[in-house]
PDB file of C-alpha atoms in Angstrom:
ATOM      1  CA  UNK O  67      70.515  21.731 -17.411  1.00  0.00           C
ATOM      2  CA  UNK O  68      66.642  22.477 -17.370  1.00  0.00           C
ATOM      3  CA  UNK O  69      67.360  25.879 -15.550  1.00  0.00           C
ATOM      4  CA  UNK O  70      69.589  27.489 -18.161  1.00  0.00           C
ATOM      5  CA  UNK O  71      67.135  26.079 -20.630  1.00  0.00           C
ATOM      6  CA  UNK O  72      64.045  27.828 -18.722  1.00  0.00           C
ATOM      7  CA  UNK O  73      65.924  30.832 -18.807  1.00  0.00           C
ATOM      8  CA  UNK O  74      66.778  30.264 -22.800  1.00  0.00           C
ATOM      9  CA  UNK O  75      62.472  30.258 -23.507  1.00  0.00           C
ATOM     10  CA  UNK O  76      62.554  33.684 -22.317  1.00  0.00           C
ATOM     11  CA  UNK O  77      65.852  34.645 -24.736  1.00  0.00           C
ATOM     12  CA  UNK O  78      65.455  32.698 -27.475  1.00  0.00           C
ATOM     13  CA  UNK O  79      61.871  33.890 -27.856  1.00  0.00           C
ATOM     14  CA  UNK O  80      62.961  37.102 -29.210  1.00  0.00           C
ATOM     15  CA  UNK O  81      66.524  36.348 -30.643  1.00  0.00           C
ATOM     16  CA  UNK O  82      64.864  33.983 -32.613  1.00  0.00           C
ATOM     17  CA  UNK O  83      63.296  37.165 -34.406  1.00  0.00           C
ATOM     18  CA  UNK O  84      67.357  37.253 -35.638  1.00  0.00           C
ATOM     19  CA  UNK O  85      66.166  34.391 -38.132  1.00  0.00           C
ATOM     20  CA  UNK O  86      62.424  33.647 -37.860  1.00  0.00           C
ATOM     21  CA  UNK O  87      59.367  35.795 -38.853  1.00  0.00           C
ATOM     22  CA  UNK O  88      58.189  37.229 -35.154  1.00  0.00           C
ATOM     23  CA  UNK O  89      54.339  37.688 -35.303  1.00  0.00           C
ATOM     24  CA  UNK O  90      54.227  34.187 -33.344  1.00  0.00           C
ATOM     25  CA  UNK O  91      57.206  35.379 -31.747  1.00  0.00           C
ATOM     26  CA  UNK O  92      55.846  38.492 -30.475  1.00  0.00           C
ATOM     27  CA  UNK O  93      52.266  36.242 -28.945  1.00  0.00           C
ATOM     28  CA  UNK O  94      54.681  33.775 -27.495  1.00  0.00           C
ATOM     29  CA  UNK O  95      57.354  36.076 -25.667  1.00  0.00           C
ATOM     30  CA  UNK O  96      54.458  37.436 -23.243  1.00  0.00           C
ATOM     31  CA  UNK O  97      53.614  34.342 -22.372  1.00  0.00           C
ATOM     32  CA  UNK O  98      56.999  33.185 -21.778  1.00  0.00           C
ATOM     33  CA  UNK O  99      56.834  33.132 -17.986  1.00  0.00           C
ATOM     34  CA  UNK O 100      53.781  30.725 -18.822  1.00  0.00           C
ATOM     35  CA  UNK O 101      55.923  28.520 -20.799  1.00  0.00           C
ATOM     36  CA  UNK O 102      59.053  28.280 -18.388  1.00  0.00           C
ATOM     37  CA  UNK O 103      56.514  27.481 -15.547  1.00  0.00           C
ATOM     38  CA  UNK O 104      55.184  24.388 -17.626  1.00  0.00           C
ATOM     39  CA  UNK O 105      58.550  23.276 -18.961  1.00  0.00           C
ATOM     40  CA  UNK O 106      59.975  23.264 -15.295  1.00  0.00           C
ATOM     41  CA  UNK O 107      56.979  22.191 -14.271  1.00  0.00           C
ATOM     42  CA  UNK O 108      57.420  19.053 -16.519  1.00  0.00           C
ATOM     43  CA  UNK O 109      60.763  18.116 -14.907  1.00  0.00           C
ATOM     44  CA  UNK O 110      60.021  18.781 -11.224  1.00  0.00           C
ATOM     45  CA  UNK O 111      55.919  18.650 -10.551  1.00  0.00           C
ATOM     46  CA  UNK O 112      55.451  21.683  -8.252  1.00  0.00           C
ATOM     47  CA  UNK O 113      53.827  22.201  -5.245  1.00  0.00           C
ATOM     48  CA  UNK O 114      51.079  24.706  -4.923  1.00  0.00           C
ATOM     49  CA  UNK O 115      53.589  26.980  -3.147  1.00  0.00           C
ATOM     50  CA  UNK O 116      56.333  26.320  -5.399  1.00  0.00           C
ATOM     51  CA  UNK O 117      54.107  27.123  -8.464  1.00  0.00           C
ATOM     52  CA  UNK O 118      53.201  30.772  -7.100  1.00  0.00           C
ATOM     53  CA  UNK O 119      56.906  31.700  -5.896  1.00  0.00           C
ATOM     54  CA  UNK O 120      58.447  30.621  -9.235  1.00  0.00           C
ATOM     55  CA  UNK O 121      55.418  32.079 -11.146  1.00  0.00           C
ATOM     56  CA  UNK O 122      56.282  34.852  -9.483  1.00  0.00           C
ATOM     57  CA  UNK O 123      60.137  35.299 -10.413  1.00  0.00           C
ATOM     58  CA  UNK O 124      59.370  34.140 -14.375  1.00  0.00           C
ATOM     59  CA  UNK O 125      57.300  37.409 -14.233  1.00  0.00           C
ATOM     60  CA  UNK O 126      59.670  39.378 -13.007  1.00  0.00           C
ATOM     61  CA  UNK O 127      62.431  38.158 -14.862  1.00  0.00           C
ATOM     62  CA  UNK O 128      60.561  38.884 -17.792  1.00  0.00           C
ATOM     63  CA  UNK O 129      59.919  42.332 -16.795  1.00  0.00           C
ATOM     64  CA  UNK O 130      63.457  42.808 -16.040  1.00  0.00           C
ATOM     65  CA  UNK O 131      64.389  41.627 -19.735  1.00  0.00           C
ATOM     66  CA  UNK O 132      61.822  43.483 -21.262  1.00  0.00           C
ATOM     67  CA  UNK O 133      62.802  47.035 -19.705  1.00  0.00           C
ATOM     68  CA  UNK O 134      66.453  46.259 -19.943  1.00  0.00           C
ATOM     69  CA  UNK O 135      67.329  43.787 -22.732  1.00  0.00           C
ATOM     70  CA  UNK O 136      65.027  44.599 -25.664  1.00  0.00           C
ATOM     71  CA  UNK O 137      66.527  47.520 -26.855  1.00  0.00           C
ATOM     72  CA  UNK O 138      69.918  46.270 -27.019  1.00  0.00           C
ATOM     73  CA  UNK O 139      67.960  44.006 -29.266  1.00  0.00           C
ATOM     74  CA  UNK O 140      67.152  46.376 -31.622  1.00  0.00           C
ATOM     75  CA  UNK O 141      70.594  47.622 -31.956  1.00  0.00           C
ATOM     76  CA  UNK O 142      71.983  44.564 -32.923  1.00  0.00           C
ATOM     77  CA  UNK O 143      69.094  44.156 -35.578  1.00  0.00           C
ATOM     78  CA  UNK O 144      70.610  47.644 -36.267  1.00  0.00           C
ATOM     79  CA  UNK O 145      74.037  46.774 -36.802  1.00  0.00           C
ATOM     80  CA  UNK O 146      73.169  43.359 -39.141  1.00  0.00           C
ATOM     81  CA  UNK O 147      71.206  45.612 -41.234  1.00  0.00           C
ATOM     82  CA  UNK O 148      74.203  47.823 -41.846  1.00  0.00           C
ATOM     83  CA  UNK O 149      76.202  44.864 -42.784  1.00  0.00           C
ATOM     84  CA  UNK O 150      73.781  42.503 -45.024  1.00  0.00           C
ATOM     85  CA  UNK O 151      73.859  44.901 -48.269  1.00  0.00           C
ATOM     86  CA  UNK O 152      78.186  44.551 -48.373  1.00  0.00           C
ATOM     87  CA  UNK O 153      79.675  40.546 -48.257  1.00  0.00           C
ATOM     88  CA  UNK O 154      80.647  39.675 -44.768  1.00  0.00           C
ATOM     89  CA  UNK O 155      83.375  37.467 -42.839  1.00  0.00           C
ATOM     90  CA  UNK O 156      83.210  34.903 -41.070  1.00  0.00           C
ATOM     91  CA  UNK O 157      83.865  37.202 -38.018  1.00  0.00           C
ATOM     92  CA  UNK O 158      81.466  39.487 -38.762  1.00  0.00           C
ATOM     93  CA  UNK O 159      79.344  36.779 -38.415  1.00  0.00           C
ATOM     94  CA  UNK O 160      80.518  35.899 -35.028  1.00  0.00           C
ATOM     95  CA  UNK O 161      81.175  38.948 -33.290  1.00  0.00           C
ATOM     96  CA  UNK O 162      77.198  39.145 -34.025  1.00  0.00           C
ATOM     97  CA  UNK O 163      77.080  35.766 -32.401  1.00  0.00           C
ATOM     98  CA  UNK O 164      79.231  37.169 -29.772  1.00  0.00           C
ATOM     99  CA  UNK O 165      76.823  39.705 -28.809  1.00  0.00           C
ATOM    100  CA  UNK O 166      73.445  37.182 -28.834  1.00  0.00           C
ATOM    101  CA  UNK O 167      75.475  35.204 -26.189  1.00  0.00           C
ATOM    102  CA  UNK O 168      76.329  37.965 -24.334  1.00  0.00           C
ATOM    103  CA  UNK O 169      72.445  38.703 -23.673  1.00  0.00           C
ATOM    104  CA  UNK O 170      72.130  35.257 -22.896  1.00  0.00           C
ATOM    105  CA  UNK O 171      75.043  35.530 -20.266  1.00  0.00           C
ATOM    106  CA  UNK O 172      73.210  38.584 -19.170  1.00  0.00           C
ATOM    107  CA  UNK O 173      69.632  36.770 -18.581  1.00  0.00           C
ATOM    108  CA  UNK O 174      71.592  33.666 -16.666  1.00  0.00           C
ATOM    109  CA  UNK O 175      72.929  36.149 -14.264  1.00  0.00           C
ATOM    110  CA  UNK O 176      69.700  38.000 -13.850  1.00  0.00           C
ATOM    111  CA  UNK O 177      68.003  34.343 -13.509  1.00  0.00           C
ATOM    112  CA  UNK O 178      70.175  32.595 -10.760  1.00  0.00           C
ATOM    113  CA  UNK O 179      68.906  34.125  -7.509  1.00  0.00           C
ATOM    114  CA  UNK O 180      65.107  32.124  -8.302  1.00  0.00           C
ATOM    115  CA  UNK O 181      67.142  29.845  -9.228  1.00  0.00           C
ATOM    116  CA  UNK O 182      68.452  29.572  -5.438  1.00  0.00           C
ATOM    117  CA  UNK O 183      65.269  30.101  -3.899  1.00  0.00           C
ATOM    118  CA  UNK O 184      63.584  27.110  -5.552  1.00  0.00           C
ATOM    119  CA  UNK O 185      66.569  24.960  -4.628  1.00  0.00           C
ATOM    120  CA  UNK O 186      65.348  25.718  -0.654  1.00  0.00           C
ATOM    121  CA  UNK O 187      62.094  24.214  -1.386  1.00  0.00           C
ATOM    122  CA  UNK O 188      63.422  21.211  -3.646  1.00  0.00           C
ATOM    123  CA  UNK O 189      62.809  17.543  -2.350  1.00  0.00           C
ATOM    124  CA  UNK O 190      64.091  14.592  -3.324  1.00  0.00           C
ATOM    125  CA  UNK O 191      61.656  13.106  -5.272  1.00  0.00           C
ATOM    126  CA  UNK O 192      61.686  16.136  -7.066  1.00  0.00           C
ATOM    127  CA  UNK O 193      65.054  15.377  -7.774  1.00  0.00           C
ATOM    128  CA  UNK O 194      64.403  12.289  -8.716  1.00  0.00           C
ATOM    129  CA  UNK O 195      61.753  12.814 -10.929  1.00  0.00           C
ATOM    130  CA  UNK O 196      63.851  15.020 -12.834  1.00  0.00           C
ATOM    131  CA  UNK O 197      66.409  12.043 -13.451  1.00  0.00           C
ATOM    132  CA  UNK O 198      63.689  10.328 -15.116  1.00  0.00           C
ATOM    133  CA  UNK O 199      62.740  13.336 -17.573  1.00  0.00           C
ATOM    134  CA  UNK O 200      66.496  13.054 -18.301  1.00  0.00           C
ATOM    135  CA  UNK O 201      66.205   9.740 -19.043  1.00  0.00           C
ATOM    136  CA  UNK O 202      63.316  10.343 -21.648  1.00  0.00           C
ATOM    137  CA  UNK O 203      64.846  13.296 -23.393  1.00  0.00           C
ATOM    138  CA  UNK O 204      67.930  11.299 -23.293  1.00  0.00           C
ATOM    139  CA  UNK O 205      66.076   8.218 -25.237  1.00  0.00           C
ATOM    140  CA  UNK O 206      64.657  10.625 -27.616  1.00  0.00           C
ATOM    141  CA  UNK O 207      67.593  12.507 -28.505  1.00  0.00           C
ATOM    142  CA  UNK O 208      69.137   8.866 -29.344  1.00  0.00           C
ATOM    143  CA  UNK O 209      66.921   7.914 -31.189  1.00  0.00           C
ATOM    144  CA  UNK O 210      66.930  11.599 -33.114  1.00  0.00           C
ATOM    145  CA  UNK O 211      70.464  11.530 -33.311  1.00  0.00           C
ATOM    146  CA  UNK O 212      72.125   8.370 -32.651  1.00  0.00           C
ATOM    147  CA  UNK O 213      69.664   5.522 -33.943  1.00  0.00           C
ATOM    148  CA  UNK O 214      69.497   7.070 -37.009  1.00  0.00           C
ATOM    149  CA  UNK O 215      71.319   6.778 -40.174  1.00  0.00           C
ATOM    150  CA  UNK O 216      73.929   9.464 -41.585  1.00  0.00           C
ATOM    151  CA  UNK O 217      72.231  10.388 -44.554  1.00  0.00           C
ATOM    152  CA  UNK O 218      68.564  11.010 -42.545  1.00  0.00           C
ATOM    153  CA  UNK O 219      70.457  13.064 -40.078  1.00  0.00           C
ATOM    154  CA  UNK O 220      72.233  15.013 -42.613  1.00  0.00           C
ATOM    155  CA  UNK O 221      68.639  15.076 -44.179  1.00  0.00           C
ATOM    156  CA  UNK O 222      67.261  16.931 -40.780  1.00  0.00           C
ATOM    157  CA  UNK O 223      69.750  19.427 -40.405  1.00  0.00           C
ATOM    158  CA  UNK O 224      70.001  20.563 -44.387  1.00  0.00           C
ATOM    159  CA  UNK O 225      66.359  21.559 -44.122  1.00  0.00           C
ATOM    160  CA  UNK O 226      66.536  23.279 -41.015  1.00  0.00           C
ATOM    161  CA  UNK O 227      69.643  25.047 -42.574  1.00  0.00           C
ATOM    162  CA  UNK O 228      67.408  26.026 -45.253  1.00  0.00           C
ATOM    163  CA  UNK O 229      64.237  27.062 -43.770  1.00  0.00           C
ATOM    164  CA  UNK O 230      66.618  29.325 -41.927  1.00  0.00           C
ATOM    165  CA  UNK O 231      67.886  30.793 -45.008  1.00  0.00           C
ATOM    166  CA  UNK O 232      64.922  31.598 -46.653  1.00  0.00           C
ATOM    167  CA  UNK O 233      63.502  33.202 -43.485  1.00  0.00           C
ATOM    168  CA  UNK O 234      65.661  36.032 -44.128  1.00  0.00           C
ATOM    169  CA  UNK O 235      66.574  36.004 -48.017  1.00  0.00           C
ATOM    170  CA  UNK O 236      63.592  34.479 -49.637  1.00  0.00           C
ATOM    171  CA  UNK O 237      63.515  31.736 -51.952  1.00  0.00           C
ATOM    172  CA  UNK O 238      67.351  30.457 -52.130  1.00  0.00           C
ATOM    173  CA  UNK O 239      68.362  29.360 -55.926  1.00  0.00           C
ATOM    174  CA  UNK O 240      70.026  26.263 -56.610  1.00  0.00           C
ATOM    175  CA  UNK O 241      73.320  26.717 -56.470  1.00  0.00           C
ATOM    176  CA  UNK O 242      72.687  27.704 -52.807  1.00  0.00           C
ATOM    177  CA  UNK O 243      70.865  25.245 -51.783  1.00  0.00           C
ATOM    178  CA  UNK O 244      73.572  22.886 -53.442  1.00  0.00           C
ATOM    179  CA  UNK O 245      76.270  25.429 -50.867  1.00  0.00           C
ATOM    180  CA  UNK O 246      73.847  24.659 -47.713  1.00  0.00           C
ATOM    181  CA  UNK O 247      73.788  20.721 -48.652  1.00  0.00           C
ATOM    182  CA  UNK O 248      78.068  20.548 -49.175  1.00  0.00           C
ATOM    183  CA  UNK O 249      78.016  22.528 -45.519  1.00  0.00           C
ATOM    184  CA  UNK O 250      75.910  20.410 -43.892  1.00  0.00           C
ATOM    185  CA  UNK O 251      77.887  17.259 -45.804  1.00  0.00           C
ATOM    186  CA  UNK O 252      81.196  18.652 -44.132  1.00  0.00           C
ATOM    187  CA  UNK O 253      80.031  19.643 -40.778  1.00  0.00           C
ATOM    188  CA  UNK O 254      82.077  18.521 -37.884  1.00  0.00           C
ATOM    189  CA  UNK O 255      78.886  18.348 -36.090  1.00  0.00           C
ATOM    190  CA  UNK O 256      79.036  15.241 -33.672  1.00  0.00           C
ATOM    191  CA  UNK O 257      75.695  13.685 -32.137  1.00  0.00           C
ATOM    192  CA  UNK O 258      77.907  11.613 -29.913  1.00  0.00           C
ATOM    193  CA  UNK O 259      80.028  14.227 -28.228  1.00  0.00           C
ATOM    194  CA  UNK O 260      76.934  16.641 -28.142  1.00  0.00           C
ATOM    195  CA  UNK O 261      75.312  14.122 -26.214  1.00  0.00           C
ATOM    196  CA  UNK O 262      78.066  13.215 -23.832  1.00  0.00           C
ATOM    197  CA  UNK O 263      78.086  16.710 -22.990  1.00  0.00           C
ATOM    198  CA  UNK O 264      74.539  16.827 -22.833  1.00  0.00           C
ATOM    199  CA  UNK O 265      74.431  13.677 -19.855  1.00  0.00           C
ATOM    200  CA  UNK O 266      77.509  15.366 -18.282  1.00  0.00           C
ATOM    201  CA  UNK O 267      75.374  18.890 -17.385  1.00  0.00           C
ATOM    202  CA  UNK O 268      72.200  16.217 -16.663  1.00  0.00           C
ATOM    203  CA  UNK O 269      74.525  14.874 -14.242  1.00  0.00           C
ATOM    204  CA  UNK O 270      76.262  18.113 -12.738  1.00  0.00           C
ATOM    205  CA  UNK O 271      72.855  19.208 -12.429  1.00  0.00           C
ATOM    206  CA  UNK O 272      71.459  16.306 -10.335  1.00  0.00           C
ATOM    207  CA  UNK O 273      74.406  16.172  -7.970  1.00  0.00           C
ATOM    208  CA  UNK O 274      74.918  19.402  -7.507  1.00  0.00           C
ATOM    209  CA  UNK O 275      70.815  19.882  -6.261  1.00  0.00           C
ATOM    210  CA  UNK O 276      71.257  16.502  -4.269  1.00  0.00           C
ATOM    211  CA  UNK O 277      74.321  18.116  -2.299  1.00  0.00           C
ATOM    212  CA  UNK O 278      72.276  21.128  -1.254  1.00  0.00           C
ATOM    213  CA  UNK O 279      69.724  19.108  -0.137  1.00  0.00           C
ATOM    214  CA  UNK O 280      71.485  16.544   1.598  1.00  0.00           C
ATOM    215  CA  UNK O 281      74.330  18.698   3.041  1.00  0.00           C
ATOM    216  CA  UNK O 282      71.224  21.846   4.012  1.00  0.00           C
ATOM    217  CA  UNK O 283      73.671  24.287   2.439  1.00  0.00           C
ATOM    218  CA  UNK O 284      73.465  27.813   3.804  1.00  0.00           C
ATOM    219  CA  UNK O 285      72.199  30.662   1.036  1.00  0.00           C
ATOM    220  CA  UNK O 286      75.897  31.381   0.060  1.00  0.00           C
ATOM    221  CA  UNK O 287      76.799  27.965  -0.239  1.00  0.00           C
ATOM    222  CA  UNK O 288      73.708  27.568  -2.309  1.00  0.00           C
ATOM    223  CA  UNK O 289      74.779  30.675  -4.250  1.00  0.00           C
ATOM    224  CA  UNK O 290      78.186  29.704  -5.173  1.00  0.00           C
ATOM    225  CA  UNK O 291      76.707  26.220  -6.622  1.00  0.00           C
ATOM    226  CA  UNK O 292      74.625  27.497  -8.689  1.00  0.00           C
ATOM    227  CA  UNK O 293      76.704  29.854  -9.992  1.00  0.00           C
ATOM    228  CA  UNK O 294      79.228  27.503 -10.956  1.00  0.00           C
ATOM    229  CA  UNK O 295      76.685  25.102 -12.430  1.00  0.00           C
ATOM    230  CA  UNK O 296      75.406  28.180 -14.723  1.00  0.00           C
ATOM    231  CA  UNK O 297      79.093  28.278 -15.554  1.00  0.00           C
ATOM    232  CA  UNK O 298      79.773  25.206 -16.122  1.00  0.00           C
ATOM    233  CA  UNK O 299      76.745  24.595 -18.794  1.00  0.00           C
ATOM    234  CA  UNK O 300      77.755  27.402 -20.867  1.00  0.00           C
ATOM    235  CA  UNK O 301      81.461  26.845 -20.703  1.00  0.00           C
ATOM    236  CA  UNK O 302      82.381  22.555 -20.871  1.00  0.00           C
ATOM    237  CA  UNK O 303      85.098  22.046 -18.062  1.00  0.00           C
ATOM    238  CA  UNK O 304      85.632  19.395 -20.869  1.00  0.00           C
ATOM    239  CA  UNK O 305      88.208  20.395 -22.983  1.00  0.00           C
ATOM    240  CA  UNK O 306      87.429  17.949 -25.791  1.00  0.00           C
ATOM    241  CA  UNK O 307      83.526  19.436 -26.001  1.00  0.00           C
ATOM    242  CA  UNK O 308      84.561  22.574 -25.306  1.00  0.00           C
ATOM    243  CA  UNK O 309      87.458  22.651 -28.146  1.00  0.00           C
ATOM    244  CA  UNK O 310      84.710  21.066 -30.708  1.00  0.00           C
ATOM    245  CA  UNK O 311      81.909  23.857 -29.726  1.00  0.00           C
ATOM    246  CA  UNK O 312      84.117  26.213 -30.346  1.00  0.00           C
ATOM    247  CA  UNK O 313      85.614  24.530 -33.957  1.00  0.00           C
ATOM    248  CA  UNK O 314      81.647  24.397 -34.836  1.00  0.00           C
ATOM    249  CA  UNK O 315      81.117  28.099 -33.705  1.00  0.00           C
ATOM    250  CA  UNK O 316      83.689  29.246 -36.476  1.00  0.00           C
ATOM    251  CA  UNK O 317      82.286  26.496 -38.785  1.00  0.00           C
ATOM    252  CA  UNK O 318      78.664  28.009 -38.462  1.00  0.00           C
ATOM    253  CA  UNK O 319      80.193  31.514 -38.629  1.00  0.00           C
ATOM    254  CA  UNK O 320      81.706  30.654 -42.142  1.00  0.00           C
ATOM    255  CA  UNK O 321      78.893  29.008 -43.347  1.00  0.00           C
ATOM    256  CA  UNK O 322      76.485  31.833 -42.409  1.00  0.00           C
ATOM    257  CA  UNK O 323      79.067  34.103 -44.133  1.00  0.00           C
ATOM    258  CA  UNK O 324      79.865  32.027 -47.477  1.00  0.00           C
ATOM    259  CA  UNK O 325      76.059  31.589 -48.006  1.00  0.00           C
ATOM    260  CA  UNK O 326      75.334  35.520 -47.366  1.00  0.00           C
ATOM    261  CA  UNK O 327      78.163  36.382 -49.958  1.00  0.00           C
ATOM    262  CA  UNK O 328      76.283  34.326 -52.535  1.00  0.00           C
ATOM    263  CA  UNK O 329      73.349  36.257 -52.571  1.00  0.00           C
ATOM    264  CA  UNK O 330      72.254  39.082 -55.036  1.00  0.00           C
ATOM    265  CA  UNK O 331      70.990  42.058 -54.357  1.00  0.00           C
ATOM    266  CA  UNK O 332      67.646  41.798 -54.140  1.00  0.00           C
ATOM    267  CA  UNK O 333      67.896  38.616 -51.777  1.00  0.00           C
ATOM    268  CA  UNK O 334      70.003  41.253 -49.716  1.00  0.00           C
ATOM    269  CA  UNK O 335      67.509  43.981 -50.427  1.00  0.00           C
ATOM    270  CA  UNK O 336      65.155  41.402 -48.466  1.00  0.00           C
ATOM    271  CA  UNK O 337      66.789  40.537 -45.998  1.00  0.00           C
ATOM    272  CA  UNK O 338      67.557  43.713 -44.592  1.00  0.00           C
ATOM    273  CA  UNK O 339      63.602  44.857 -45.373  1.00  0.00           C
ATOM    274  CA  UNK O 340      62.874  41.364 -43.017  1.00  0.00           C
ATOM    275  CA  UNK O 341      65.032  42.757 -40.245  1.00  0.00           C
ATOM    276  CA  UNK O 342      63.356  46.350 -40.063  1.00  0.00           C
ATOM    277  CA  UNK O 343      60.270  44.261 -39.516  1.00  0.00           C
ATOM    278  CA  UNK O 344      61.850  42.272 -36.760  1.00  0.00           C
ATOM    279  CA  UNK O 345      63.318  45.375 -35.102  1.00  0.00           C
ATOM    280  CA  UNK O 346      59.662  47.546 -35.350  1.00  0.00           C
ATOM    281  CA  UNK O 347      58.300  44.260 -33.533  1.00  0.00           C
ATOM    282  CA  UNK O 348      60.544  44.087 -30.658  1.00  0.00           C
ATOM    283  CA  UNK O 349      60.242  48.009 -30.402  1.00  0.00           C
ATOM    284  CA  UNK O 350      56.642  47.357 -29.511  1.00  0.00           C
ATOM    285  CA  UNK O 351      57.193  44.298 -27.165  1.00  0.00           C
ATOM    286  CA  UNK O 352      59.448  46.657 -25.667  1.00  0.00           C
ATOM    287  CA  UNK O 353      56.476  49.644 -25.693  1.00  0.00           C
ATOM    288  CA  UNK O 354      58.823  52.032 -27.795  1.00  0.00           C
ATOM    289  CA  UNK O 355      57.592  53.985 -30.491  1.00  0.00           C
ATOM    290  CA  UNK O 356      57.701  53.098 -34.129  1.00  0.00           C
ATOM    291  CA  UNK O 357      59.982  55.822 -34.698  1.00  0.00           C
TER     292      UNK O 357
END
């Protein structure tokens, strides 16, 4: 749904320092409140009043996340630098995993009372205008995912697996890169479930704003909707998508894991050295001290 992924351009911004170099990173998460407006934007064409109310709460929210949440940041940063000189498990990897999610459950929270004030202003044109967004996306992700032959998909996703890996180790040798191509070979990753479950939140979404418009649902009533629609994007009601995300969790876990124990030192020694640069930038998006 487009507001848990609004809310994700504010989080991802700086967990994506876990894997990415941040000094575009670091430009781009104070002008994330810019970016949610225009992504929103795209999907429901605000009113002049609209655009200054949630203007408003994407600068707040970031100013809540940047008092509170960065420096929970850095201790995670913290704790993966303790661990990347030893070999690791696949649930070291995910209790890491564990806690990024659990910052993102913490900025959904923080995120759904604007999320119930822009549903009082919300028309339906609005509404439906955001169908046909979903529409596009939906065509593109077909023809991304869908329209496109195994091998060119597998093709995608091995050199996104890579870049990621030599973001944080350096160059990756070839018996590596031959580990990342057998992972991504035996992935249980599924473009047709992923997308079910992406038209199933699309649709959740739509009927659940078109009930509090049509029904004028009192703030509490509006509260407890979106609520559960928050809930129900990050946790399937489907049991089928929700048994596979979690099967590809653990897969991604072990995968991070087995290529991490095939490392030497110095790819170690460099990933660790990549991660104190990561931390020392959130410290100052966060106004700390280098110290």
């Amino acid at each position: 749904m487009i507001f848990t992924s609004a809310t994700r351009i504010i989080s991802l911004l700086v967990l994506t320092c876990l894997l990415q170099a941040c000094s575009a990173v670091k430009l781009a998460y104070n002008q994330a409140p810019e970016l949610a407006y225009w992504y929103l934007d795209g999907y429901v064409d605000f009113s002049s009043a609209q655009s200054l109310q949630v203007k408003d709460d994407l600068n707040k929210l970031l100013a809540w996340h940047r008092q509170t949440q960065l420096p929970s940041y850095i201790d995670t940063l913290q704790k993966m630098q303790e661990k990347l000189p030893l070999d690791v498990s696949a649930q070291d990897s995910c209790n890491i995993l564990s806690e990024v999610r659990r910052k993102f459950l913490l900025l959904s929270d923080q995120a759904q009372p604007a999320v119930v004030a822009m549903l009082d202003t919300l028309t339906a044109s609005q509404i439906d205008m955001m169908a046909r967004k979903f529409d596009k996306a939906n065509a593109d992700y077909r023809k991304d995912y869908l329209h496109t032959a195994k091998p060119a998909n597998q093709t995608k996703r091995y050199k996104q697996a890579v870049s990621r890996g030599e973001m944080l180790y350096g160059r990756l040798d070839d018996q590596q890169l031959a580990l990342i191509g057998q992972q991504v070979e035996k992935s249980r990753f599924n473009a047709t479930l992923a997308y079910a479950e992406r038209q199933r939140r699309q649709q959740d979404t739509l009927q659940t704003l078109r009930t509090a418009l049509k029904t004028q649902a009192t703030t509490a009533q509006k509260e407890h909707m979106v609520r559960g629609l928050f809930e129900r994007a990050l946790m399937s009601p489907n049991p089928n998508y929700a048994g596979y995300a979690d099967a590809l969790t653990k897969e991604n876990c072990k995968n991070f894991a087995d290529l991490h124990n095939s490392t030497t030192t110095s790819q170690r020694r460099k990933a660790v050295e990549t991660l104190m640069g990561y931390a020392q930038d959130i410290r100052k998006l966060s106004g700390q001290s280098n110290g």
